[in-house]
PDB file of C-alpha atoms (C1' of nucleotides) in Angstrom:
ATOM      1  CA  UNK A  15      26.542  28.684  13.295  1.00 51.00           C
ATOM      2  CA  UNK A  16      22.835  29.183  13.297  1.00 58.00           C
ATOM      3  CA  UNK A  17      22.284  27.992   9.793  1.00 79.00           C
ATOM      4  CA  UNK A  18      18.937  26.329   9.155  1.00 83.00           C
ATOM      5  CA  UNK A  19      19.730  22.641   8.741  1.00 80.00           C
ATOM      6  CA  UNK A  20      16.778  22.156   6.396  1.00 88.00           C
ATOM      7  CA  UNK A  21      18.431  24.424   3.890  1.00 92.00           C
ATOM      8  CA  UNK A  22      21.631  22.425   3.914  1.00 90.00           C
ATOM      9  CA  UNK A  23      20.102  19.331   2.386  1.00 91.00           C
ATOM     10  CA  UNK A  24      21.436  18.550  -1.032  1.00 92.00           C
ATOM     11  CA  UNK A  25      24.625  20.554  -0.689  1.00 97.00           C
ATOM     12  CA  UNK A  26      26.551  17.739   0.986  1.00 97.00           C
ATOM     13  CA  UNK A  27      27.279  15.689  -2.116  1.00 97.00           C
ATOM     14  CA  UNK A  28      27.914  18.809  -4.192  1.00 98.00           C
ATOM     15  CA  UNK A  29      30.506  20.069  -1.741  1.00 98.00           C
ATOM     16  CA  UNK A  30      32.179  16.689  -1.280  1.00 98.00           C
ATOM     17  CA  UNK A  31      32.661  16.487  -5.035  1.00 98.00           C
ATOM     18  CA  UNK A  32      33.930  20.052  -5.101  1.00 98.00           C
ATOM     19  CA  UNK A  33      36.428  19.427  -2.317  1.00 98.00           C
ATOM     20  CA  UNK A  34      37.715  16.255  -3.955  1.00 98.00           C
ATOM     21  CA  UNK A  35      38.217  18.145  -7.222  1.00 98.00           C
ATOM     22  CA  UNK A  36      41.097  19.928  -5.468  1.00 98.00           C
ATOM     23  CA  UNK A  37      42.967  16.780  -4.513  1.00 98.00           C
ATOM     24  CA  UNK A  38      42.319  13.335  -3.040  1.00 98.00           C
ATOM     25  CA  UNK A  39      41.264  13.568   0.577  1.00 98.00           C
ATOM     26  CA  UNK A  40      40.109  11.245   3.361  1.00 97.00           C
ATOM     27  CA  UNK A  41      36.793  11.582   5.162  1.00 98.00           C
ATOM     28  CA  UNK A  42      37.941  13.310   8.302  1.00 97.00           C
ATOM     29  CA  UNK A  43      40.029  15.714   6.216  1.00 97.00           C
ATOM     30  CA  UNK A  44      36.998  16.556   4.071  1.00 98.00           C
ATOM     31  CA  UNK A  45      34.940  17.423   7.141  1.00 97.00           C
ATOM     32  CA  UNK A  46      37.593  19.617   8.732  1.00 96.00           C
ATOM     33  CA  UNK A  47      38.412  21.340   5.444  1.00 97.00           C
ATOM     34  CA  UNK A  48      34.828  22.344   4.720  1.00 97.00           C
ATOM     35  CA  UNK A  49      34.558  23.650   8.255  1.00 94.00           C
ATOM     36  CA  UNK A  50      37.694  25.745   7.917  1.00 94.00           C
ATOM     37  CA  UNK A  51      36.868  27.049   4.454  1.00 95.00           C
ATOM     38  CA  UNK A  52      33.500  28.355   5.597  1.00 95.00           C
ATOM     39  CA  UNK A  53      34.430  29.678   9.005  1.00 93.00           C
ATOM     40  CA  UNK A  54      32.505  26.909  10.710  1.00 92.00           C
ATOM     41  CA  UNK A  55      29.316  27.241   8.682  1.00 94.00           C
ATOM     42  CA  UNK A  56      29.334  23.519   8.057  1.00 94.00           C
ATOM     43  CA  UNK A  57      29.867  20.956  10.778  1.00 92.00           C
ATOM     44  CA  UNK A  58      29.262  17.665   9.050  1.00 94.00           C
ATOM     45  CA  UNK A  59      28.581  14.682  11.261  1.00 94.00           C
ATOM     46  CA  UNK A  60      30.077  11.261  10.730  1.00 96.00           C
ATOM     47  CA  UNK A  61      26.562   9.863  10.355  1.00 96.00           C
ATOM     48  CA  UNK A  62      26.042  12.088   7.328  1.00 97.00           C
ATOM     49  CA  UNK A  63      29.513  12.145   5.848  1.00 98.00           C
ATOM     50  CA  UNK A  64      30.526   8.502   5.695  1.00 98.00           C
ATOM     51  CA  UNK A  65      27.225   7.158   4.321  1.00 98.00           C
ATOM     52  CA  UNK A  66      27.325   9.930   1.743  1.00 98.00           C
ATOM     53  CA  UNK A  67      30.853   8.977   0.711  1.00 98.00           C
ATOM     54  CA  UNK A  68      29.771   5.353   0.385  1.00 98.00           C
ATOM     55  CA  UNK A  69      26.846   6.330  -1.796  1.00 98.00           C
ATOM     56  CA  UNK A  70      28.963   8.542  -4.039  1.00 98.00           C
ATOM     57  CA  UNK A  71      31.367   5.642  -4.460  1.00 98.00           C
ATOM     58  CA  UNK A  72      28.528   3.213  -5.161  1.00 97.00           C
ATOM     59  CA  UNK A  73      27.311   5.642  -7.819  1.00 97.00           C
ATOM     60  CA  UNK A  74      30.766   5.700  -9.373  1.00 98.00           C
ATOM     61  CA  UNK A  75      31.429   9.391  -8.744  1.00 98.00           C
ATOM     62  CA  UNK A  76      34.348   8.899  -6.370  1.00 98.00           C
ATOM     63  CA  UNK A  77      36.658   6.036  -5.530  1.00 98.00           C
ATOM     64  CA  UNK A  78      38.248   5.278  -2.194  1.00 98.00           C
ATOM     65  CA  UNK A  79      41.563   3.616  -1.481  1.00 97.00           C
ATOM     66  CA  UNK A  80      42.952   2.619   1.868  1.00 96.00           C
ATOM     67  CA  UNK A  81      46.356   4.024   2.548  1.00 92.00           C
ATOM     68  CA  UNK A  82      48.769   3.691   5.388  1.00 75.00           C
ATOM     69  CA  UNK A  83      52.211   2.312   5.577  1.00 66.00           C
ATOM     70  CA  UNK A  84      52.729   0.232   8.702  1.00 65.00           C
ATOM     71  CA  UNK A  85      52.979   2.542  11.683  1.00 66.00           C
ATOM     72  CA  UNK A  86      50.845   5.175   9.986  1.00 76.00           C
ATOM     73  CA  UNK A  87      47.239   5.954  10.724  1.00 86.00           C
ATOM     74  CA  UNK A  88      44.868   4.104   8.418  1.00 91.00           C
ATOM     75  CA  UNK A  89      42.968   6.493   6.162  1.00 96.00           C
ATOM     76  CA  UNK A  90      40.705   6.006   3.186  1.00 97.00           C
ATOM     77  CA  UNK A  91      41.572   8.499   0.476  1.00 98.00           C
ATOM     78  CA  UNK A  92      38.865   9.342  -2.031  1.00 98.00           C
ATOM     79  CA  UNK A  93      39.411  10.811  -5.477  1.00 98.00           C
ATOM     80  CA  UNK A  94      37.016  12.038  -8.161  1.00 98.00           C
ATOM     81  CA  UNK A  95      36.274   9.786 -11.107  1.00 98.00           C
ATOM     82  CA  UNK A  96      35.646  11.082 -14.606  1.00 98.00           C
ATOM     83  CA  UNK A  97      31.917  10.626 -14.031  1.00 98.00           C
ATOM     84  CA  UNK A  98      32.184  12.462 -10.725  1.00 98.00           C
ATOM     85  CA  UNK A  99      33.806  15.404 -12.437  1.00 98.00           C
ATOM     86  CA  UNK A 100      30.931  15.577 -14.918  1.00 97.00           C
ATOM     87  CA  UNK A 101      28.318  15.387 -12.163  1.00 97.00           C
ATOM     88  CA  UNK A 102      30.154  18.117 -10.276  1.00 97.00           C
ATOM     89  CA  UNK A 103      29.729  20.424 -13.260  1.00 97.00           C
ATOM     90  CA  UNK A 104      26.011  19.577 -13.475  1.00 96.00           C
ATOM     91  CA  UNK A 105      25.451  20.045  -9.764  1.00 97.00           C
ATOM     92  CA  UNK A 106      27.314  23.340  -9.740  1.00 97.00           C
ATOM     93  CA  UNK A 107      25.068  24.637 -12.485  1.00 96.00           C
ATOM     94  CA  UNK A 108      21.982  23.397 -10.645  1.00 96.00           C
ATOM     95  CA  UNK A 109      23.200  25.148  -7.532  1.00 97.00           C
ATOM     96  CA  UNK A 110      23.615  28.410  -9.453  1.00 96.00           C
ATOM     97  CA  UNK A 111      20.121  28.069 -10.879  1.00 96.00           C
ATOM     98  CA  UNK A 112      18.686  27.415  -7.441  1.00 97.00           C
ATOM     99  CA  UNK A 113      20.439  30.456  -5.976  1.00 97.00           C
ATOM    100  CA  UNK A 114      19.159  32.716  -8.726  1.00 96.00           C
ATOM    101  CA  UNK A 115      15.615  31.333  -8.514  1.00 97.00           C
ATOM    102  CA  UNK A 116      15.366  31.671  -4.744  1.00 98.00           C
ATOM    103  CA  UNK A 117      16.883  35.143  -4.742  1.00 98.00           C
ATOM    104  CA  UNK A 118      14.473  36.220  -7.481  1.00 97.00           C
ATOM    105  CA  UNK A 119      11.539  35.333  -5.272  1.00 98.00           C
ATOM    106  CA  UNK A 120      13.062  36.903  -2.171  1.00 98.00           C
ATOM    107  CA  UNK A 121      13.921  40.118  -4.048  1.00 98.00           C
ATOM    108  CA  UNK A 122      10.480  40.382  -5.555  1.00 97.00           C
ATOM    109  CA  UNK A 123       8.943  40.142  -2.097  1.00 97.00           C
ATOM    110  CA  UNK A 124      10.800  43.197  -0.799  1.00 92.00           C
TER     111      UNK A 124
ATOM    112  CA  UNK B  12      14.016  22.714 -15.674  1.00 51.00           C
ATOM    113  CA  UNK B  13      16.897  20.471 -14.931  1.00 58.00           C
ATOM    114  CA  UNK B  14      17.396  21.658 -11.399  1.00 78.00           C
ATOM    115  CA  UNK B  15      18.665  19.030  -9.006  1.00 82.00           C
ATOM    116  CA  UNK B  16      15.743  18.232  -6.743  1.00 80.00           C
ATOM    117  CA  UNK B  17      18.039  17.375  -3.860  1.00 87.00           C
ATOM    118  CA  UNK B  18      19.185  20.947  -3.713  1.00 92.00           C
ATOM    119  CA  UNK B  19      15.647  22.260  -3.477  1.00 90.00           C
ATOM    120  CA  UNK B  20      14.955  20.757  -0.087  1.00 91.00           C
ATOM    121  CA  UNK B  21      14.506  23.327   2.589  1.00 92.00           C
ATOM    122  CA  UNK B  22      13.652  26.197   0.284  1.00 97.00           C
ATOM    123  CA  UNK B  23       9.954  25.366   0.122  1.00 98.00           C
ATOM    124  CA  UNK B  24       8.925  26.807   3.468  1.00 98.00           C
ATOM    125  CA  UNK B  25      11.240  29.802   3.056  1.00 98.00           C
ATOM    126  CA  UNK B  26       9.688  30.693  -0.284  1.00 98.00           C
ATOM    127  CA  UNK B  27       6.127  30.125   0.869  1.00 98.00           C
ATOM    128  CA  UNK B  28       6.721  32.561   3.710  1.00 98.00           C
ATOM    129  CA  UNK B  29       8.362  35.011   1.325  1.00 98.00           C
ATOM    130  CA  UNK B  30       5.465  34.840  -1.140  1.00 98.00           C
ATOM    131  CA  UNK B  31       2.890  35.317   1.616  1.00 98.00           C
ATOM    132  CA  UNK B  32       4.787  38.373   2.859  1.00 98.00           C
ATOM    133  CA  UNK B  33       3.593  40.114  -0.318  1.00 98.00           C
ATOM    134  CA  UNK B  34      -0.087  39.505   0.252  1.00 98.00           C
ATOM    135  CA  UNK B  35      -2.442  36.710   1.333  1.00 98.00           C
ATOM    136  CA  UNK B  36      -2.612  33.961  -1.265  1.00 98.00           C
ATOM    137  CA  UNK B  37      -4.224  30.567  -1.705  1.00 98.00           C
ATOM    138  CA  UNK B  38      -2.307  27.365  -2.364  1.00 98.00           C
ATOM    139  CA  UNK B  39      -2.746  27.066  -6.070  1.00 98.00           C
ATOM    140  CA  UNK B  40      -1.885  30.737  -6.478  1.00 98.00           C
ATOM    141  CA  UNK B  41       1.306  30.271  -4.483  1.00 98.00           C
ATOM    142  CA  UNK B  42       2.415  27.438  -6.752  1.00 98.00           C
ATOM    143  CA  UNK B  43       1.701  29.293  -9.991  1.00 97.00           C
ATOM    144  CA  UNK B  44       3.280  32.502  -8.706  1.00 97.00           C
ATOM    145  CA  UNK B  45       6.567  30.879  -7.725  1.00 97.00           C
ATOM    146  CA  UNK B  46       6.653  29.195 -11.117  1.00 95.00           C
ATOM    147  CA  UNK B  47       6.104  32.451 -12.965  1.00 95.00           C
ATOM    148  CA  UNK B  48       8.536  34.457 -10.848  1.00 96.00           C
ATOM    149  CA  UNK B  49      11.364  32.021 -11.550  1.00 95.00           C
ATOM    150  CA  UNK B  50      10.692  31.235 -15.177  1.00 93.00           C
ATOM    151  CA  UNK B  51       9.578  27.727 -14.314  1.00 93.00           C
ATOM    152  CA  UNK B  52      12.515  26.856 -12.090  1.00 94.00           C
ATOM    153  CA  UNK B  53      10.103  25.639  -9.434  1.00 95.00           C
ATOM    154  CA  UNK B  54       7.218  23.319 -10.152  1.00 93.00           C
ATOM    155  CA  UNK B  55       5.837  22.503  -6.745  1.00 95.00           C
ATOM    156  CA  UNK B  56       3.611  19.445  -6.487  1.00 95.00           C
ATOM    157  CA  UNK B  57       0.384  19.342  -4.518  1.00 97.00           C
ATOM    158  CA  UNK B  58       1.844  16.533  -2.442  1.00 97.00           C
ATOM    159  CA  UNK B  59       4.600  18.891  -1.289  1.00 97.00           C
ATOM    160  CA  UNK B  60       2.742  22.170  -1.160  1.00 98.00           C
ATOM    161  CA  UNK B  61      -0.394  21.392   0.795  1.00 98.00           C
ATOM    162  CA  UNK B  62       1.261  19.343   3.554  1.00 98.00           C
ATOM    163  CA  UNK B  63       3.838  22.110   3.865  1.00 98.00           C
ATOM    164  CA  UNK B  64       1.108  24.730   4.216  1.00 98.00           C
ATOM    165  CA  UNK B  65      -0.577  22.620   6.884  1.00 98.00           C
ATOM    166  CA  UNK B  66       2.657  22.288   8.797  1.00 98.00           C
ATOM    167  CA  UNK B  67       3.400  26.010   8.609  1.00 98.00           C
ATOM    168  CA  UNK B  68      -0.083  26.665   9.952  1.00 98.00           C
ATOM    169  CA  UNK B  69       0.329  24.073  12.701  1.00 97.00           C
ATOM    170  CA  UNK B  70       3.574  25.826  13.656  1.00 97.00           C
ATOM    171  CA  UNK B  71       1.748  29.144  13.840  1.00 98.00           C
ATOM    172  CA  UNK B  72       3.686  30.807  11.025  1.00 98.00           C
ATOM    173  CA  UNK B  73       0.733  31.237   8.683  1.00 98.00           C
ATOM    174  CA  UNK B  74      -3.018  31.127   9.063  1.00 98.00           C
ATOM    175  CA  UNK B  75      -5.546  29.963   6.517  1.00 98.00           C
ATOM    176  CA  UNK B  76      -9.103  31.113   6.019  1.00 97.00           C
ATOM    177  CA  UNK B  77     -11.675  29.688   3.658  1.00 96.00           C
ATOM    178  CA  UNK B  78     -13.137  32.263   1.369  1.00 93.00           C
ATOM    179  CA  UNK B  79     -15.779  32.119  -1.283  1.00 75.00           C
ATOM    180  CA  UNK B  80     -19.040  33.857  -1.574  1.00 66.00           C
ATOM    181  CA  UNK B  81     -21.728  31.498  -2.862  1.00 65.00           C
ATOM    182  CA  UNK B  82     -21.141  30.925  -6.556  1.00 67.00           C
ATOM    183  CA  UNK B  83     -17.443  31.563  -6.213  1.00 77.00           C
ATOM    184  CA  UNK B  84     -14.693  28.974  -6.227  1.00 87.00           C
ATOM    185  CA  UNK B  85     -13.755  27.844  -2.766  1.00 92.00           C
ATOM    186  CA  UNK B  86     -10.224  28.870  -1.885  1.00 96.00           C
ATOM    187  CA  UNK B  87      -8.192  28.824   1.290  1.00 98.00           C
ATOM    188  CA  UNK B  88      -6.275  32.064   1.672  1.00 98.00           C
ATOM    189  CA  UNK B  89      -3.192  32.020   3.860  1.00 98.00           C
ATOM    190  CA  UNK B  90      -1.573  35.012   5.476  1.00 98.00           C
ATOM    191  CA  UNK B  91       1.627  35.475   7.478  1.00 98.00           C
ATOM    192  CA  UNK B  92       1.397  35.701  11.243  1.00 98.00           C
ATOM    193  CA  UNK B  93       3.697  37.862  13.322  1.00 98.00           C
ATOM    194  CA  UNK B  94       5.706  34.760  14.202  1.00 98.00           C
ATOM    195  CA  UNK B  95       5.848  33.822  10.545  1.00 98.00           C
ATOM    196  CA  UNK B  96       7.298  37.185   9.663  1.00 98.00           C
ATOM    197  CA  UNK B  97      10.032  36.728  12.262  1.00 97.00           C
ATOM    198  CA  UNK B  98      10.869  33.234  11.012  1.00 97.00           C
ATOM    199  CA  UNK B  99      10.992  34.573   7.466  1.00 97.00           C
ATOM    200  CA  UNK B 100      13.713  37.001   8.507  1.00 97.00           C
ATOM    201  CA  UNK B 101      15.662  34.217  10.202  1.00 96.00           C
ATOM    202  CA  UNK B 102      15.319  31.857   7.274  1.00 97.00           C
ATOM    203  CA  UNK B 103      16.339  34.550   4.808  1.00 97.00           C
ATOM    204  CA  UNK B 104      19.499  35.165   6.760  1.00 96.00           C
ATOM    205  CA  UNK B 105      20.189  31.432   6.948  1.00 96.00           C
ATOM    206  CA  UNK B 106      19.710  31.207   3.214  1.00 97.00           C
ATOM    207  CA  UNK B 107      22.205  34.009   2.652  1.00 96.00           C
ATOM    208  CA  UNK B 108      24.723  32.300   4.911  1.00 96.00           C
ATOM    209  CA  UNK B 109      24.263  29.032   3.098  1.00 97.00           C
ATOM    210  CA  UNK B 110      24.779  30.677  -0.296  1.00 97.00           C
ATOM    211  CA  UNK B 111      27.950  32.386   0.820  1.00 96.00           C
ATOM    212  CA  UNK B 112      29.324  29.237   2.471  1.00 97.00           C
ATOM    213  CA  UNK B 113      28.655  26.998  -0.523  1.00 98.00           C
ATOM    214  CA  UNK B 114      30.040  29.529  -2.970  1.00 98.00           C
ATOM    215  CA  UNK B 115      33.155  29.945  -0.834  1.00 97.00           C
ATOM    216  CA  UNK B 116      33.882  26.248  -1.167  1.00 98.00           C
ATOM    217  CA  UNK B 117      33.091  26.160  -4.884  1.00 98.00           C
ATOM    218  CA  UNK B 118      35.242  29.216  -5.567  1.00 98.00           C
ATOM    219  CA  UNK B 119      38.167  27.855  -3.606  1.00 97.00           C
ATOM    220  CA  UNK B 120      38.059  24.659  -5.660  1.00 97.00           C
ATOM    221  CA  UNK B 121      38.551  26.490  -8.964  1.00 93.00           C
TER     222      UNK B 121
ATOM    223  C1'  DT C   4      51.885   4.671  33.394  1.00 80.41           C
ATOM    224  C1'  DC C   5      47.212   5.820  32.718  1.00 80.41           C
ATOM    225  C1'  DC C   6      43.535   8.482  31.193  1.00 80.41           C
ATOM    226  C1'  DC C   7      41.515  11.569  28.132  1.00 80.41           C
ATOM    227  C1'  DT C   8      41.202  13.783  23.873  1.00 80.41           C
ATOM    228  C1'  DA C   9      41.677  13.894  19.039  1.00 80.41           C
ATOM    229  C1'  DT C  10      41.773  11.295  15.091  1.00 80.41           C
ATOM    230  C1'  DG C  11      39.579   8.001  11.836  1.00 80.41           C
ATOM    231  C1'  DC C  12      36.044   4.927   9.980  1.00 80.41           C
ATOM    232  C1'  DA C  13      31.503   2.674  10.285  1.00 80.41           C
ATOM    233  C1'  DT C  14      26.393   1.507  10.862  1.00 80.41           C
ATOM    234  C1'  DA C  15      21.573   1.170  12.924  1.00 80.41           C
ATOM    235  C1'  DG C  16      17.563   3.612  13.695  1.00 80.41           C
ATOM    236  C1'  DG C  17      14.756   7.501  13.396  1.00 80.41           C
ATOM    237  C1'  DA C  18      13.138  12.246  11.983  1.00 80.41           C
ATOM    238  C1'  DC C  19      12.034  15.006   8.375  1.00 80.41           C
ATOM    239  C1'  DT C  20      11.194  16.636   3.581  1.00 80.41           C
ATOM    240  C1'  DC C  21       9.527  15.954  -0.670  1.00 80.41           C
ATOM    241  C1'  DC C  22       7.361  13.153  -4.346  1.00 80.41           C
ATOM    242  C1'  DT C  23       4.043   9.884  -6.668  1.00 80.41           C
ATOM    243  C1'  DA C  24      -0.340   8.452  -6.834  1.00 80.41           C
ATOM    244  C1'  DT C  25      -4.867   8.943  -5.880  1.00 80.41           C
ATOM    245  C1'  DG C  26      -9.299  11.054  -4.561  1.00 80.41           C
ATOM    246  C1'  DT C  27     -12.931  14.692  -4.661  1.00 80.41           C
ATOM    247  C1'  DA C  28     -15.188  18.658  -6.615  1.00 80.41           C
ATOM    248  C1'  DT C  29     -16.009  22.820  -9.454  1.00 80.41           C
ATOM    249  C1'  DT C  30     -15.353  25.837 -13.556  1.00 80.41           C
ATOM    250  C1'  DA C  31     -14.023  26.955 -18.177  1.00 80.41           C
ATOM    251  C1'  DT C  32     -13.250  25.556 -22.830  1.00 80.41           C
ATOM    252  C1'  DA C  33     -13.272  23.119 -27.138  1.00 80.41           C
TER     253       DA C  33
ATOM    254  C1'  DT D   4     -20.580  17.330 -23.551  1.00 80.41           C
ATOM    255  C1'  DA D   5     -16.155  15.678 -22.830  1.00 80.41           C
ATOM    256  C1'  DT D   6     -11.775  17.494 -21.405  1.00 80.41           C
ATOM    257  C1'  DA D   7      -8.661  20.476 -19.287  1.00 80.41           C
ATOM    258  C1'  DA D   8      -7.773  23.603 -15.707  1.00 80.41           C
ATOM    259  C1'  DT D   9      -8.617  24.932 -11.176  1.00 80.41           C
ATOM    260  C1'  DA D  10      -8.514  23.807  -6.124  1.00 80.41           C
ATOM    261  C1'  DC D  11      -7.795  21.164  -2.031  1.00 80.41           C
ATOM    262  C1'  DA D  12      -6.426  16.901   0.440  1.00 80.41           C
ATOM    263  C1'  DT D  13      -3.951  12.583   2.092  1.00 80.41           C
ATOM    264  C1'  DA D  14      -1.596   7.909   2.113  1.00 80.41           C
ATOM    265  C1'  DG D  15       2.560   5.727   1.202  1.00 80.41           C
ATOM    266  C1'  DG D  16       7.224   5.649  -0.030  1.00 80.41           C
ATOM    267  C1'  DA D  17      11.965   7.299  -1.292  1.00 80.41           C
ATOM    268  C1'  DG D  18      15.776   9.854  -0.020  1.00 80.41           C
ATOM    269  C1'  DT D  19      18.710  12.795   3.006  1.00 80.41           C
ATOM    270  C1'  DC D  20      20.540  13.888   7.169  1.00 80.41           C
ATOM    271  C1'  DC D  21      21.102  13.361  12.244  1.00 80.41           C
ATOM    272  C1'  DT D  22      21.701  11.007  16.846  1.00 80.41           C
ATOM    273  C1'  DA D  23      23.687   7.473  19.059  1.00 80.41           C
ATOM    274  C1'  DT D  24      26.786   4.013  19.311  1.00 80.41           C
ATOM    275  C1'  DG D  25      30.751   1.114  18.330  1.00 80.41           C
ATOM    276  C1'  DC D  26      35.644   0.114  17.312  1.00 80.41           C
ATOM    277  C1'  DA D  27      40.464   1.414  16.973  1.00 80.41           C
ATOM    278  C1'  DT D  28      44.856   4.187  17.188  1.00 80.41           C
ATOM    279  C1'  DA D  29      47.872   8.266  18.397  1.00 80.41           C
ATOM    280  C1'  DG D  30      49.292  11.893  21.394  1.00 80.41           C
ATOM    281  C1'  DG D  31      49.577  14.728  25.499  1.00 80.41           C
ATOM    282  C1'  DG D  32      49.157  15.660  30.315  1.00 80.41           C
ATOM    283  C1'  DA D  33      48.867  14.107  35.162  1.00 80.41           C
TER     284       DA D  33
END
DNA sequence: TCCCTATGCATAGGACTCCTATGTATTATA
DNA sequence: TATAATACATAGGAGTCCTATGCATAGGGA
């Protein structure tokens, strides 16, 4: 998709939290899910995704647990913490405010 | 306003172009206008605004001209170039795509 | 069997955006 | 006459995201 990458900044952590509010997921699953859900609008790179997951965990918003019975592929499942759920609500509201504010300016310029 | 600053990134140049599509404006006027139009949602700092204006000019999207008859306050008025107008259209479309994509994910998580 | 692709996680280094802090100068106001 | 508001500018740093690279396993086709 031809979406301006500059405009994407800041949405990564919001969307990771949102996706994990559905159910625990592992990194690769998060990336493919957000791609599918948006018709390919997002194509997160490993170099963005994994450091972001590590930071969210460091900040206590998500927690990761290695899973994999012997013979299974090793995956790190992340789930939202209570704090992460609260931040998700805040970030969602901020996102709504941003949308309204930007669209106000764009509308007024027409 | 309590708007998450991370989410703001990328909107600065879009909104500057949008504001200048109304009429030529000088830097300080741009900052106060975007604040008024959004009820204070944006509070752009000089350290963000002026470098951004310089970059937009360097990229050929806007052009600045010093104005000020003697006795008047010296102001640098910027106006959109033809290229700037085209980029504004592109960026507006990208912004719309981003909004839809993010909201798709958020909605699906409810 | 062997190679290639997809899956799955990770990090170093760099580009880019925005902010804080600071500087200069003029005009209006208390 | 001091202070706030106006008006522009830049250096330095923090933070976010990307490119590039590395490692490892599973599955499918030749």
